[in-house]
Amino acid sequence: MMDNRDQARAQDDELDARIEQLLRGKSDAAEDKAAEERVAREFARLAAEESPRLSTAARTQGLNALRAQAARKRPAPRPNPLAFLARVPRWAQMVAVVIVVVVIANGVTSAAADSLPGSLLYPFKRITEGGQLFLQNTNGQRAKLWMNLANTRLDEIQRLLANGTRVDPTMLDAVDESILRALSEIAGTRGDERVELLKQLTQLAVRQQKIVDTLAQSASPEQRARFEQTAKFLQGVANYASSDAAAGPELDPSKILTPGAFPGASPSFTPTPTPTPTPTPTPSATPNPSPTDANAHETFASPTPPASNDDGTPSETPRVVNPSATPPPNATATSDDTRQPEPTETRAPTETREPTETREPTETRQPTETREPTETRQPTETREPTETREPTETRQPTKTKEPTELPQPTETREPTETKEPTETKQPTKTKQPTATHEPEETPHH
Amino acid sequence: MKNVFTSSPAAAPDVLDDSLHNLLAQDEARELIRRAQAYDERALTRIYNLFADRVFRFIYYRIQDRPRAEDLTNEVFLRLLENMDRFHLRGADATLSLTGWIFTIARNILIDDYRRQKTRAVEPLPEMEEEVADTNFDFELHLTRADLQTALAKLTEEQQTVLLLRFEEGFTSAQIAKMMGKTEMAIKALQRRGLATMARFMSGKNLANRLETTDDG
């Protein structure tokens, strides 16, 4: 029984192998033994001949039926309230979504813009402001924005006081800080833009100072001191800005007084923090600028004539135009109702510059060499605010903030200088191995 | 499954040159199935164009009625579409899995048709245990397609399927075994028995023809 089964299996295998050869065309008819092999040969021959195919009509009919059935089977659009959207093109849907998002964001932003400290939307307002700052590309734009923000902060304080709400003193810090930030951004500007910004800052500071003064009068006694402190600070800024604006157009941008230190190179701005520890050197500082200015005029005072022309062209700010010739008086008149002495000090350098109108050398690179004097000058001008601040200890932190941020560049500078020595070191290192090699070899020999 | 009994000296590879695998690679088969299951029209069209002629041959050989074979062929693809979501890949060979599925549907369609027609038994001939006495097999064999179809009709449904897949579609016994869910040995046995039955039928027919001619002479 088992033998029969094995035999049958062997025959199955043998036939299958023959068929495999047959289908591959590797078998000879003469080798066929069994009747099955002959039938298989005929089967394979007929299959290799032309096979019956589906007629074109049947094929078309079958495909159409298949496609129609598939269309029915495909998930039908669910009846939903938004079904009409399916007919709206995809791009239109996306545009609509974007519009909705923008409208909502706009609504929140504008609603937040009117919010006051303490309200739910106020943090959103500050975030929006931060975003705006992020979007500004130039120092000038950022300076303007900071000035706007200073206005906003003061406006908030005014409104809070009008509402009878207690004003947190830190809100005045925010005003101070915004203005200081504007100052530091202005430091990065040059030429006419710088002058314009400084004038705007002057006007802003003067206006704010008046507001703060009035606020101080109506404020509670303990708050009054804080308001007065800010008022003083604003006045100092106004003095500083006006004097600098006056000097600006006539000077090579990199040489302008204190701010001149900023534009010349960002690292050079760092010295400004140092003046706070040493406020006294006022006399020594003031003399320095005048010589440096004189030097500047001697070597390259070309900017003055073109500057005057430039001032003449912008008719938008007639006030400013005239002042360029005689800026100190205007600035002092607007800013200093009470304290004229300080501006007069700053006026002196501006006047000294005017006389020197030598257009011949227009070499702007030299300023880099004259940076050192500008650095020495910074203390003198920055000192003015420091003097006003001294009465209040609270403001010093705000000032110290800038220094802490800015000193970093100076640190970065040092490494660049130290790099050169490192380069020189490398050759010495490479030499050492060679030197050590030789002694090793010599003992061997 | 080990092909213990494959003693083929030709060392037949899994795939013949003209087989479906050359037309439909594994990756494409997988993608095709995936898209067809989403009722993607292009995927379904591709499946139809790949298999329509093969299915038609498979059916036409067995019912010898062209218009009805064409109708049944199209019916196969409609049923495929109906059951598309229930199709699952079996084994690693996606092409073979899809092919086996389509031919299984064709077989079911044919069986349904047999029942409807009642004209032909699904199993026309009883199984014969013994082999043909091939020592006496001496007739000169030259079959026509009609002869083949007539002889094929004498076989069981499984035998017909095995022989058609083997000779017409060129699949190996191992591939057919996978498609039909049987062992390779079973396929080989079906193959030999089917061919033996056809030979016996031929020889009987041949003998009858000879008798007729001798009577005439």
XYZ file of C-alpha atoms in Angstrom:
662
model
C 0.000 0.000 0.000
C 2.736 2.357 0.994
C 4.750 1.292 -2.016
C 1.884 2.172 -4.324
C 1.551 5.599 -2.779
C 5.259 6.285 -3.011
C 5.276 5.051 -6.558
C 2.389 7.343 -7.448
C 4.208 10.271 -5.854
C 7.320 9.475 -7.807
C 5.286 9.404 -10.989
C 3.625 12.715 -10.076
C 7.017 14.309 -9.531
C 8.442 12.887 -12.695
C 5.534 14.102 -14.785
C 5.680 17.518 -13.165
C 9.349 17.801 -14.011
C 8.633 16.808 -17.617
C 5.909 19.436 -17.841
C 8.277 22.019 -16.479
C 10.728 21.169 -19.252
C 7.911 21.175 -21.741
C 6.747 24.627 -20.796
C 10.290 25.881 -21.095
C 10.695 24.282 -24.501
C 13.424 21.967 -23.231
C 11.854 18.656 -23.917
C 11.931 16.403 -26.912
C 8.816 14.597 -28.079
C 10.840 11.413 -28.603
C 11.416 11.261 -24.865
C 7.724 11.089 -24.100
C 6.877 7.765 -22.562
C 3.539 8.022 -20.825
C 0.277 9.000 -22.498
C -0.008 11.862 -19.986
C 3.173 13.357 -21.340
C 1.809 13.351 -24.859
C -1.394 15.026 -23.749
C 0.661 17.542 -21.788
C 2.763 18.254 -24.890
C -0.373 18.945 -26.911
C -1.754 21.078 -24.116
C 1.402 23.142 -23.950
C 1.526 23.493 -27.737
C -2.023 24.783 -27.913
C -1.479 27.130 -24.989
C 1.619 28.554 -26.661
C -0.393 29.239 -29.789
C -2.641 32.218 -29.932
C -4.896 32.179 -26.930
C -8.489 33.316 -27.001
C -8.830 36.883 -25.850
C -11.626 38.961 -24.533
C -13.343 40.882 -27.328
C -12.967 44.640 -27.363
C -16.659 45.127 -26.859
C -16.718 42.885 -23.814
C -13.621 44.614 -22.461
C -15.178 48.051 -22.822
C -18.391 46.875 -21.274
C -16.570 45.217 -18.386
C -14.397 48.241 -17.670
C -17.365 50.591 -17.736
C -19.315 48.390 -15.371
C -16.308 48.136 -13.070
C -15.756 51.885 -12.992
C -19.413 52.629 -12.411
C -19.507 50.133 -9.563
C -16.332 51.596 -8.082
C -17.821 55.075 -8.226
C -20.793 53.790 -6.242
C -18.572 52.042 -3.743
C -16.371 55.028 -3.137
C -17.172 56.667 0.185
C -20.087 58.950 -0.477
C -19.844 62.482 0.864
C -21.521 62.509 4.232
C -24.425 64.881 4.527
C -23.016 67.477 6.829
C -23.770 71.148 7.326
C -20.453 72.073 5.752
C -21.122 70.038 2.622
C -21.364 73.178 0.543
C -17.693 73.763 1.251
C -16.850 70.805 -0.954
C -17.733 72.873 -3.974
C -15.465 75.695 -2.844
C -11.969 75.297 -4.267
C -9.330 74.201 -1.821
C -7.306 77.388 -2.191
C -10.389 79.465 -1.427
C -10.965 77.467 1.746
C -7.412 78.075 2.842
C -7.688 81.769 2.070
C -10.906 81.932 4.088
C -9.245 80.229 7.041
C -6.322 82.610 6.873
C -8.662 85.583 6.749
C -10.607 84.351 9.755
C -7.424 83.776 11.723
C -6.083 87.190 10.801
C -9.343 88.881 11.719
C -9.462 87.154 15.081
C -5.815 87.878 15.793
C -6.363 91.470 14.750
C -9.352 91.767 17.014
C -7.477 90.425 19.983
C -4.484 92.603 19.212
C -6.516 95.772 18.828
C -8.538 94.962 21.908
C -5.333 94.361 23.806
C -3.844 97.579 22.500
C -6.289 99.523 24.655
C -5.818 97.336 27.677
C -4.275 98.633 30.865
C -1.932 96.914 33.269
C -3.894 94.468 35.345
C -6.347 93.535 32.631
C -6.530 90.107 31.052
C -5.414 91.303 27.658
C -2.485 93.328 28.922
C 0.081 90.514 28.680
C -1.038 90.021 25.102
C -0.376 93.681 24.482
C 3.175 93.381 25.760
C 3.718 90.296 23.656
C 2.495 92.136 20.598
C 4.929 94.928 21.336
C 7.729 92.452 21.614
C 6.707 91.037 18.253
C 6.739 94.481 16.743
C 10.247 95.028 18.055
C 11.253 91.740 16.527
C 9.976 92.907 13.151
C 12.042 96.092 13.063
C 15.158 95.735 11.017
C 17.135 98.860 11.691
C 18.242 100.643 14.815
C 16.288 103.681 13.707
C 13.048 101.727 13.444
C 13.609 100.145 16.814
C 14.418 103.504 18.345
C 11.145 104.937 17.041
C 9.265 101.959 18.347
C 10.856 102.270 21.767
C 9.869 105.915 21.827
C 6.325 104.926 20.944
C 6.403 102.354 23.695
C 7.620 104.955 26.153
C 4.625 107.054 25.149
C 2.365 104.056 25.561
C 3.673 103.324 29.042
C 3.181 106.900 30.119
C -0.256 106.929 28.547
C -1.156 103.864 30.556
C -0.035 105.543 33.734
C -2.094 108.602 32.894
C -5.185 106.531 32.265
C -4.684 104.495 35.402
C -4.372 107.632 37.462
C -7.451 109.050 35.775
C -9.309 105.904 36.790
C -8.139 106.362 40.327
C -6.145 103.169 40.192
C -2.988 102.938 42.191
C 0.077 103.143 39.971
C 2.827 100.685 40.527
C 6.201 102.504 40.602
C 7.664 99.823 38.378
C 5.509 101.220 35.611
C 7.639 104.320 35.634
C 10.645 102.062 35.368
C 9.123 100.811 32.155
C 8.987 104.383 30.862
C 12.595 104.971 31.795
C 13.684 101.721 30.304
C 11.879 102.336 27.015
C 13.605 105.664 26.643
C 16.965 104.219 27.516
C 16.423 101.499 24.963
C 15.529 104.132 22.393
C 18.757 105.908 23.261
C 20.827 102.829 22.844
C 19.175 102.091 19.510
C 19.826 105.640 18.375
C 23.439 105.009 19.210
C 23.469 102.564 16.342
C 22.205 105.087 13.805
C 24.133 107.577 11.753
C 23.854 110.816 9.900
C 20.580 112.557 9.356
C 18.513 109.728 10.679
C 20.372 109.983 13.921
C 19.820 113.696 14.139
C 16.152 113.278 13.375
C 15.757 110.571 15.975
C 17.549 112.567 18.588
C 15.246 115.484 17.948
C 12.237 113.284 18.232
C 13.620 111.877 21.435
C 14.145 115.361 22.723
C 10.577 116.335 21.984
C 9.346 113.122 23.507
C 11.380 113.559 26.645
C 10.267 117.138 27.050
C 6.635 116.296 26.543
C 6.822 113.371 28.896
C 8.656 115.363 31.463
C 5.845 117.874 31.512
C 3.293 115.132 31.837
C 5.199 113.500 34.634
C 5.542 116.799 36.360
C 1.818 117.372 36.293
C 1.225 113.815 37.380
C 3.609 114.284 40.260
C 1.619 117.212 41.495
C -1.551 115.193 41.666
C 0.139 112.070 42.955
C 0.251 110.953 46.504
C 3.276 112.118 48.492
C 5.054 108.802 48.411
C 4.542 108.501 44.685
C 5.540 112.057 43.999
C 9.182 111.383 44.640
C 9.168 108.611 42.120
C 7.463 110.793 39.516
C 9.917 113.579 40.095
C 12.736 111.183 39.699
C 11.451 110.158 36.301
C 10.873 113.778 35.409
C 14.479 114.522 36.160
C 15.584 111.598 34.170
C 13.514 112.734 31.214
C 14.914 116.172 31.480
C 18.411 114.780 31.428
C 17.625 112.741 28.398
C 16.147 115.763 26.690
C 19.246 117.799 27.399
C 21.486 115.094 26.224
C 19.491 114.353 23.100
C 19.129 117.968 22.119
C 22.801 118.663 22.495
C 23.683 115.596 20.580
C 21.189 116.356 17.846
C 22.733 119.765 17.504
C 26.172 118.341 17.181
C 25.103 115.502 14.962
C 24.768 117.007 11.516
C 28.074 118.811 11.651
C 30.082 115.880 12.682
C 31.086 112.764 11.023
C 28.531 110.363 12.432
C 31.177 108.273 14.099
C 32.457 111.313 15.937
C 29.359 112.627 17.531
C 29.720 113.112 21.191
C 28.468 110.397 23.478
C 26.288 108.703 20.944
C 29.209 109.107 18.626
C 30.797 106.484 20.752
C 27.906 104.127 19.989
C 27.931 104.357 16.224
C 31.684 104.175 15.870
C 31.578 100.600 17.057
C 29.191 98.706 19.218
C 31.925 97.637 21.613
C 32.955 101.247 22.067
C 29.515 101.834 23.488
C 30.379 99.721 26.488
C 32.383 102.405 28.158
C 29.113 104.204 28.883
C 28.475 101.972 31.880
C 31.836 102.839 33.340
C 31.011 106.519 33.655
C 28.407 105.779 36.302
C 31.025 104.729 38.828
C 33.114 107.814 38.039
C 30.734 110.680 37.645
C 33.137 113.363 38.789
C 35.432 113.621 35.823
C 33.171 116.174 34.181
C 35.827 118.805 33.776
C 38.414 116.435 32.421
C 35.869 114.985 30.055
C 34.682 118.192 28.574
C 38.123 119.398 27.672
C 38.831 116.191 25.866
C 35.983 116.501 23.412
C 36.976 119.912 22.314
C 40.495 118.892 21.333
C 39.263 115.808 19.599
C 36.712 117.886 17.793
C 39.357 120.303 16.784
C 41.466 117.480 15.499
C 38.513 116.142 13.644
C 37.858 119.452 12.026
C 41.420 119.871 11.046
C 41.714 116.494 9.480
C 38.259 115.990 7.994
C 35.517 118.407 8.705
C 33.999 117.990 5.270
C 30.612 116.804 6.576
C 29.533 120.217 7.807
C 28.612 121.845 4.486
C 26.770 118.831 3.050
C 25.084 118.387 6.371
C 23.741 121.879 6.261
C 22.442 121.212 2.762
C 20.783 118.047 3.884
C 19.155 119.835 6.705
C 17.801 122.374 4.294
C 16.141 119.787 2.063
C 13.878 118.098 4.606
C 11.160 120.688 4.873
C 9.043 118.394 6.965
C 10.667 119.548 10.128
C 11.391 123.175 9.642
C 12.206 123.556 13.295
C 14.903 121.045 12.962
C 16.324 122.540 9.861
C 17.026 125.862 11.356
C 18.418 124.447 14.514
C 21.111 122.681 12.566
C 22.677 126.012 12.123
C 21.764 127.034 15.610
C 20.485 123.910 17.220
C 21.491 124.491 20.776
C 19.213 127.477 21.324
C 16.105 125.733 20.035
C 16.771 122.588 21.904
C 17.552 124.361 25.051
C 14.548 126.586 24.722
C 12.133 123.699 24.370
C 13.676 121.240 26.695
C 15.008 123.358 29.471
C 12.489 125.632 30.936
C 14.129 125.532 34.275
C 17.534 124.047 33.866
C 19.516 125.821 31.260
C 22.921 125.427 32.774
C 23.456 121.881 31.678
C 22.573 122.448 28.039
C 24.909 125.336 27.937
C 27.713 123.011 28.779
C 26.839 120.774 25.891
C 26.396 123.712 23.636
C 29.982 124.617 23.833
C 31.241 121.653 21.830
C 28.617 122.162 19.175
C 29.692 125.692 18.707
C 33.275 124.758 18.446
C 32.471 122.431 15.648
C 30.602 124.870 13.529
C 33.542 127.090 12.857
C 35.589 124.263 11.468
C 34.205 123.920 8.000
C 36.906 122.276 5.998
C 35.527 120.140 3.237
C 38.717 118.913 1.689
C 39.378 115.530 3.234
C 36.469 113.160 3.158
C 38.180 110.192 4.656
C 35.644 108.603 6.865
C 37.880 105.778 7.950
C 40.035 107.816 10.161
C 37.273 108.046 12.704
C 38.199 104.526 13.687
C 41.510 105.870 14.793
C 39.857 108.671 16.664
C 37.620 106.336 18.509
C 39.709 106.511 21.565
C 38.936 110.171 22.114
C 35.254 109.468 21.538
C 35.404 106.890 24.240
C 36.805 109.380 26.633
C 34.065 111.738 25.634
C 31.255 109.385 26.449
C 31.593 109.692 30.149
C 31.010 113.401 29.952
C 27.716 113.186 28.154
C 26.397 110.088 29.780
C 27.238 111.620 33.001
C 24.436 114.119 32.659
C 21.764 111.522 33.122
C 23.787 109.957 35.872
C 23.821 113.192 37.687
C 20.084 113.465 37.511
C 19.736 109.907 38.535
C 21.961 109.971 41.496
C 19.211 111.165 43.788
C 17.220 108.031 42.985
C 18.770 104.711 43.638
C 16.055 102.820 41.836
C 16.981 104.020 38.432
C 20.494 102.776 38.615
C 19.409 99.226 38.001
C 17.815 100.289 34.742
C 21.013 101.918 33.734
C 23.122 99.077 34.756
C 21.042 96.858 32.527
C 22.409 98.400 29.400
C 25.984 98.179 30.489
C 25.571 94.534 31.335
C 24.235 93.831 27.894
C 26.728 95.865 26.047
C 29.938 94.932 27.753
C 29.801 91.586 26.017
C 31.010 93.034 22.738
C 34.040 94.359 24.495
C 34.764 90.914 25.787
C 34.431 89.543 22.317
C 36.862 92.078 21.091
C 39.587 90.993 23.387
C 39.533 87.442 22.108
C 40.007 88.720 18.585
C 43.084 90.477 19.727
C 44.308 87.468 21.579
C 43.806 85.348 18.526
C 46.849 86.771 16.882
C 49.102 85.572 19.626
C 47.554 82.111 19.358
C 48.399 82.055 15.693
C 51.938 82.887 16.453
C 51.966 80.201 19.065
C 51.149 77.428 16.653
C 54.335 77.702 14.694
C 56.264 77.513 17.929
C 54.392 74.379 18.840
C 55.190 72.727 15.559
C 58.785 73.575 16.052
C 58.953 71.960 19.425
C 58.262 68.425 18.233
C 60.952 68.725 15.640
C 63.309 69.931 18.291
C 62.470 67.039 20.575
C 62.851 64.608 17.737
C 66.372 65.461 16.993
C 67.652 64.857 20.490
C 65.930 61.461 20.468
C 67.602 60.489 17.295
C 70.994 61.637 18.324
C 71.230 59.371 21.342
C 70.302 56.383 19.140
C 73.048 57.099 16.775
C 6.680 24.235 2.925
C 9.648 22.296 1.660
C 9.585 21.111 -1.866
C 10.821 17.693 -0.880
C 9.293 16.016 -3.855
C 10.325 18.408 -6.542
C 12.842 16.367 -8.442
C 12.748 18.689 -11.377
C 16.164 18.572 -13.030
C 15.470 21.909 -14.649
C 15.572 23.498 -11.190
C 12.566 25.578 -12.111
C 12.588 28.952 -10.481
C 9.510 30.248 -8.756
C 8.630 32.450 -11.659
C 8.397 31.657 -15.297
C 9.502 34.181 -17.831
C 6.072 35.002 -19.135
C 4.340 34.869 -15.822
C 2.428 37.609 -14.156
C 5.378 38.513 -11.994
C 7.057 40.172 -14.922
C 4.002 42.300 -15.497
C 3.199 43.000 -11.903
C 6.072 43.367 -9.467
C 5.578 42.749 -5.764
C 5.705 46.391 -4.739
C 3.355 47.426 -7.477
C 0.964 44.644 -6.522
C 0.858 45.851 -2.938
C 0.242 49.431 -4.005
C -2.333 48.286 -6.519
C -4.232 46.350 -3.886
C -4.108 49.227 -1.464
C -5.486 51.662 -4.007
C -8.049 49.216 -5.306
C -9.322 48.797 -1.770
C -9.993 52.527 -1.809
C -11.894 51.927 -5.058
C -9.382 53.936 -7.010
C -10.522 53.814 -10.600
C -7.083 53.676 -12.164
C -5.982 50.840 -9.921
C -9.079 48.845 -10.744
C -8.600 49.502 -14.439
C -5.040 48.263 -14.201
C -6.147 45.085 -12.479
C -8.787 44.538 -15.117
C -6.337 45.033 -17.983
C -3.814 42.704 -16.360
C -6.184 39.847 -15.637
C -9.180 40.105 -17.988
C -7.705 38.011 -20.790
C -6.362 35.418 -18.394
C -9.639 35.060 -16.597
C -11.472 34.931 -19.887
C -9.208 32.105 -21.132
C -9.671 30.287 -17.881
C -13.453 30.442 -18.225
C -13.698 30.022 -21.978
C -11.722 26.781 -21.921
C -14.326 25.346 -19.649
C -17.629 26.530 -20.995
C -16.886 26.903 -24.707
C -19.412 29.666 -25.066
C -17.722 32.935 -25.940
C -20.486 35.443 -25.112
C -21.223 33.744 -21.821
C -17.530 33.453 -20.989
C -17.170 37.187 -21.577
C -20.123 37.926 -19.350
C -18.745 35.691 -16.634
C -15.322 37.299 -16.958
C -16.762 40.731 -16.323
C -18.795 39.278 -13.500
C -15.553 38.092 -11.888
C -14.250 41.639 -11.681
C -17.477 43.018 -10.357
C -17.417 40.409 -7.613
C -13.784 41.244 -6.954
C -14.811 44.843 -6.454
C -17.609 43.822 -4.132
C -15.246 41.813 -1.946
C -12.265 44.123 -2.253
C -12.444 45.284 1.346
C -12.358 41.682 2.552
C -9.214 40.802 0.658
C -6.124 40.200 2.758
C -2.665 39.443 1.533
C -1.666 35.864 2.201
C 2.021 35.125 2.285
C 4.864 37.263 1.086
C 4.000 37.121 -2.587
C 1.472 39.885 -3.197
C 1.274 39.204 -6.906
C 0.575 35.525 -6.347
C -1.887 36.319 -3.605
C -3.847 38.667 -5.828
C -3.728 36.261 -8.766
C -4.877 33.347 -6.659
C -7.712 35.406 -5.295
C -8.885 36.448 -8.749
C -8.824 32.859 -10.049
C -10.626 31.672 -6.963
C -13.378 34.166 -7.715
C -13.426 32.928 -11.308
C -13.811 29.354 -10.097
C -16.676 30.334 -7.820
C -18.336 32.223 -10.634
C -18.006 29.159 -12.846
C -19.472 26.884 -10.185
C -22.371 29.266 -9.701
C -22.849 29.268 -13.446
C -22.826 25.477 -13.585
C -25.527 25.405 -10.998
C -27.557 27.978 -12.824
C -27.262 26.224 -16.146
C -27.814 22.727 -14.813
C -26.563 21.650 -18.167
C -23.298 20.259 -16.995
C -22.218 18.529 -13.859
C -19.406 20.155 -11.945
C -17.718 16.822 -11.745
C -18.403 15.177 -15.044
C -16.435 12.012 -14.535
C -15.907 9.867 -11.495
C -12.333 9.654 -10.273
C -10.335 6.759 -11.653
C -7.907 5.219 -9.283
C -5.844 3.210 -11.708
C -3.488 4.625 -14.259
C -3.892 4.430 -17.940
C -2.192 1.451 -19.560
C 0.300 3.606 -21.369
C 2.124 0.614 -22.775
C -0.731 0.385 -25.239
C -0.742 4.093 -25.941
C 0.175 4.259 -29.580
C -2.244 6.646 -31.296
C -0.918 9.643 -33.150
C -1.998 12.620 -31.027
C -2.773 15.939 -32.670
C -5.330 17.847 -30.717
C -7.284 20.896 -31.727
C -8.403 23.491 -29.200
C -11.891 22.067 -29.408
C -10.535 18.590 -28.677
C -8.715 19.960 -25.700
C -11.785 21.679 -24.416
C -13.885 18.591 -24.858
C -11.335 16.476 -23.029
C -10.962 19.092 -20.326
C -14.674 18.973 -19.737
C -14.287 15.370 -18.630
C -12.147 16.414 -15.657
C -13.054 17.452 -12.166
C -13.203 21.156 -11.454
C -9.948 21.042 -9.480
C -8.161 19.135 -12.199
C -9.332 21.654 -14.769
C -8.108 24.517 -12.630
C -4.713 22.972 -12.030
C -4.135 22.143 -15.685
C -5.284 25.524 -16.949
C -3.151 27.425 -14.451
C -0.228 25.162 -15.208
C -0.360 25.152 -19.002
C -2.175 28.305 -19.952
C -0.867 30.632 -17.270
C 2.498 28.961 -16.787
C 2.497 28.794 -12.991
C 4.583 26.183 -11.250
C 3.030 23.486 -9.117
C 4.293 25.239 -6.032
C 2.648 28.512 -7.045
C -0.620 26.791 -7.859
C -0.472 25.041 -4.504
C -0.229 28.393 -2.770
C -3.032 29.877 -4.812
C -5.366 26.963 -4.205
C -4.386 26.395 -0.628
C -3.207 22.856 -1.221
C 0.049 20.990 -0.895
C 2.334 20.842 -3.844
C 1.999 17.064 -3.836
C -1.752 17.347 -4.174
C -1.366 19.668 -7.138
C 1.019 17.268 -8.832
C -1.366 14.392 -8.234
C -4.290 16.373 -9.625
C -2.165 17.290 -12.601
C -1.222 13.723 -13.440
C -4.688 12.360 -12.911
C -6.216 15.047 -15.056
C -3.805 14.436 -17.874
C -4.349 10.676 -17.562
C -8.091 11.099 -17.796
C -7.709 13.276 -20.865
C -5.394 10.708 -22.439
C -7.847 7.948 -21.694
C -10.633 9.970 -23.214
C -8.489 10.690 -26.261
C -7.498 7.112 -26.660
C -11.085 5.983 -26.419
C -12.113 8.576 -28.939
C -9.228 7.607 -31.108
C -10.196 3.982 -30.905
C -13.766 4.829 -31.774
C -12.570 6.777 -34.792
C -10.467 3.829 -35.901
C -13.370 1.483 -35.499
C -15.465 3.772 -37.612
C -12.843 3.875 -40.309
C -12.370 0.100 -40.278
C -16.125 -0.379 -40.521
C -16.183 1.930 -43.451
C -13.258 0.095 -45.039
